[in-house]
Amino acid sequence: MSFSTTVLTLTTGSTETVTDLTRHCEDFLNRSAQGADGLLNLFVPHATAGLAILETGAGSDDDLLSALHHLLPADDRWQHRHGSPGHGRDHVLPALIAPHATLPVLGGRLELGTWQSICLVDTNKDNRERQVRLSFLS
């Protein structure tokens, strides 16, 4: 068994974002998996961000943000009230979009579907710096 890990540091900016991490994951696996089978685990150590597997570039990322606006409006209904108006909803996000994901790796390559991408979902406009831990276990 072998284990390798690294931390990505990303700047997501001051708007709600869906950031594609697939290329980062592939680069990490090229360095650490070296053709092995195993599991890639991603973890976001933040209380206001999550990870999603979805199609990007065809509008699905914008559709996801739109759906989150509908489910979690950025208004004053939330008990958690520090930060930007409606920031309490950002703290509910990880209950709907988990801060972790585990994916199969075969022959050192991610086993994603044709249109699937690994994405960081961040609705928190107050915290621009994000970390994502990537870990490979074989």
C-alpha positions as a Python dict, from the first residue, in 0.01 Angstrom:
ca = {
    (1, 'M'): (0, 0, 0),
    (2, 'S'): (114, 353, -69),
    (3, 'F'): (-24, 694, 21),
    (4, 'S'): (48, 1036, -128),
    (5, 'T'): (-110, 1372, -49),
    (6, 'T'): (-87, 1738, -146),
    (7, 'V'): (-281, 2058, -85),
    (8, 'L'): (-404, 2285, -363),
    (9, 'T'): (-440, 2651, -273),
    (10, 'L'): (-688, 2836, -494),
    (11, 'T'): (-815, 3191, -516),
    (12, 'T'): (-1185, 3177, -601),
    (13, 'G'): (-1245, 3553, -603),
    (14, 'S'): (-1533, 3765, -481),
    (15, 'T'): (-1812, 3591, -674),
    (16, 'E'): (-1982, 3256, -638),
    (17, 'T'): (-1788, 3000, -836),
    (18, 'V'): (-1775, 2648, -966),
    (19, 'T'): (-1404, 2578, -1026),
    (20, 'D'): (-1299, 2275, -1230),
    (21, 'L'): (-1029, 2081, -1043),
    (22, 'T'): (-1003, 1789, -1285),
    (23, 'R'): (-672, 1898, -1442),
    (24, 'H'): (-519, 1951, -1094),
    (25, 'C'): (-631, 1600, -997),
    (26, 'E'): (-487, 1448, -1316),
    (27, 'D'): (-155, 1628, -1261),
    (28, 'F'): (-139, 1502, -902),
    (29, 'L'): (-211, 1144, -1015),
    (30, 'N'): (56, 1166, -1287),
    (31, 'R'): (309, 1240, -1012),
    (32, 'S'): (181, 1007, -740),
    (33, 'A'): (-17, 716, -889),
    (34, 'Q'): (242, 613, -1151),
    (35, 'G'): (5, 369, -1323),
    (36, 'A'): (-136, 219, -1004),
    (37, 'D'): (-496, 139, -916),
    (38, 'G'): (-644, 302, -608),
    (39, 'L'): (-862, 581, -479),
    (40, 'L'): (-834, 959, -507),
    (41, 'N'): (-988, 1141, -214),
    (42, 'L'): (-1052, 1515, -215),
    (43, 'F'): (-1134, 1714, 98),
    (44, 'V'): (-1216, 2083, 140),
    (45, 'P'): (-1136, 2198, 499),
    (46, 'H'): (-1382, 2487, 486),
    (47, 'A'): (-1729, 2526, 641),
    (48, 'T'): (-1866, 2708, 334),
    (49, 'A'): (-1756, 2509, 26),
    (50, 'G'): (-1811, 2167, -125),
    (51, 'L'): (-1715, 1935, -408),
    (52, 'A'): (-1937, 1824, -695),
    (53, 'I'): (-1897, 1590, -989),
    (54, 'L'): (-2074, 1747, -1287),
    (55, 'E'): (-2046, 1854, -1648),
    (56, 'T'): (-1888, 2196, -1695),
    (57, 'G'): (-1880, 2438, -1984),
    (58, 'A'): (-2227, 2355, -2116),
    (59, 'G'): (-2418, 2557, -1857),
    (60, 'S'): (-2444, 2295, -1581),
    (61, 'D'): (-2210, 2490, -1355),
    (62, 'D'): (-2430, 2800, -1388),
    (63, 'D'): (-2741, 2583, -1345),
    (64, 'L'): (-2596, 2449, -1020),
    (65, 'L'): (-2536, 2802, -886),
    (66, 'S'): (-2890, 2897, -993),
    (67, 'A'): (-3036, 2595, -814),
    (68, 'L'): (-2840, 2686, -500),
    (69, 'H'): (-2982, 3041, -518),
    (70, 'H'): (-3330, 2888, -527),
    (71, 'L'): (-3264, 2639, -244),
    (72, 'L'): (-3044, 2868, -32),
    (73, 'P'): (-3139, 3232, -95),
    (74, 'A'): (-2885, 3494, 11),
    (75, 'D'): (-3123, 3687, 236),
    (76, 'D'): (-3173, 3756, 606),
    (77, 'R'): (-3358, 3432, 698),
    (78, 'W'): (-3044, 3263, 834),
    (79, 'Q'): (-2949, 3242, 1203),
    (80, 'H'): (-2579, 3261, 1116),
    (81, 'R'): (-2538, 3632, 1037),
    (82, 'H'): (-2176, 3745, 1026),
    (83, 'G'): (-2017, 3844, 695),
    (84, 'S'): (-2199, 3942, 378),
    (85, 'P'): (-2580, 3954, 376),
    (86, 'G'): (-2712, 3599, 347),
    (87, 'H'): (-2377, 3444, 444),
    (88, 'G'): (-2558, 3196, 670),
    (89, 'R'): (-2661, 3003, 360),
    (90, 'D'): (-2294, 2943, 279),
    (91, 'H'): (-2268, 2745, 602),
    (92, 'V'): (-2557, 2521, 495),
    (93, 'L'): (-2401, 2448, 154),
    (94, 'P'): (-2174, 2159, 271),
    (95, 'A'): (-2480, 1969, 395),
    (96, 'L'): (-2603, 1962, 33),
    (97, 'I'): (-2271, 1957, -154),
    (98, 'A'): (-2031, 1751, 56),
    (99, 'P'): (-1680, 1881, 132),
    (100, 'H'): (-1533, 1546, 22),
    (101, 'A'): (-1531, 1306, -272),
    (102, 'T'): (-1365, 972, -339),
    (103, 'L'): (-1306, 855, -695),
    (104, 'P'): (-1165, 536, -850),
    (105, 'V'): (-826, 544, -1019),
    (106, 'L'): (-734, 265, -1262),
    (107, 'G'): (-392, 244, -1419),
    (108, 'G'): (-307, 584, -1271),
    (109, 'R'): (-603, 755, -1441),
    (110, 'L'): (-926, 893, -1301),
    (111, 'E'): (-1230, 685, -1389),
    (112, 'L'): (-1468, 971, -1469),
    (113, 'G'): (-1756, 955, -1714),
    (114, 'T'): (-1718, 1128, -2050),
    (115, 'W'): (-1865, 1460, -1937),
    (116, 'Q'): (-1782, 1448, -1566),
    (117, 'S'): (-1551, 1699, -1398),
    (118, 'I'): (-1448, 1742, -1036),
    (119, 'C'): (-1548, 2088, -916),
    (120, 'L'): (-1506, 2308, -611),
    (121, 'V'): (-1835, 2483, -535),
    (122, 'D'): (-1785, 2806, -342),
    (123, 'T'): (-2067, 3049, -268),
    (124, 'N'): (-1880, 3236, 5),
    (125, 'K'): (-1778, 3574, -133),
    (126, 'D'): (-1602, 3667, 193),
    (127, 'N'): (-1328, 3399, 179),
    (128, 'R'): (-1127, 3412, -143),
    (129, 'E'): (-854, 3165, -51),
    (130, 'R'): (-946, 2796, -57),
    (131, 'Q'): (-759, 2475, 2),
    (132, 'V'): (-834, 2132, -134),
    (133, 'R'): (-645, 1828, -5),
    (134, 'L'): (-584, 1558, -265),
    (135, 'S'): (-486, 1213, -137),
    (136, 'F'): (-410, 899, -337),
    (137, 'L'): (-422, 557, -175),
    (138, 'S'): (-319, 245, -362),
}
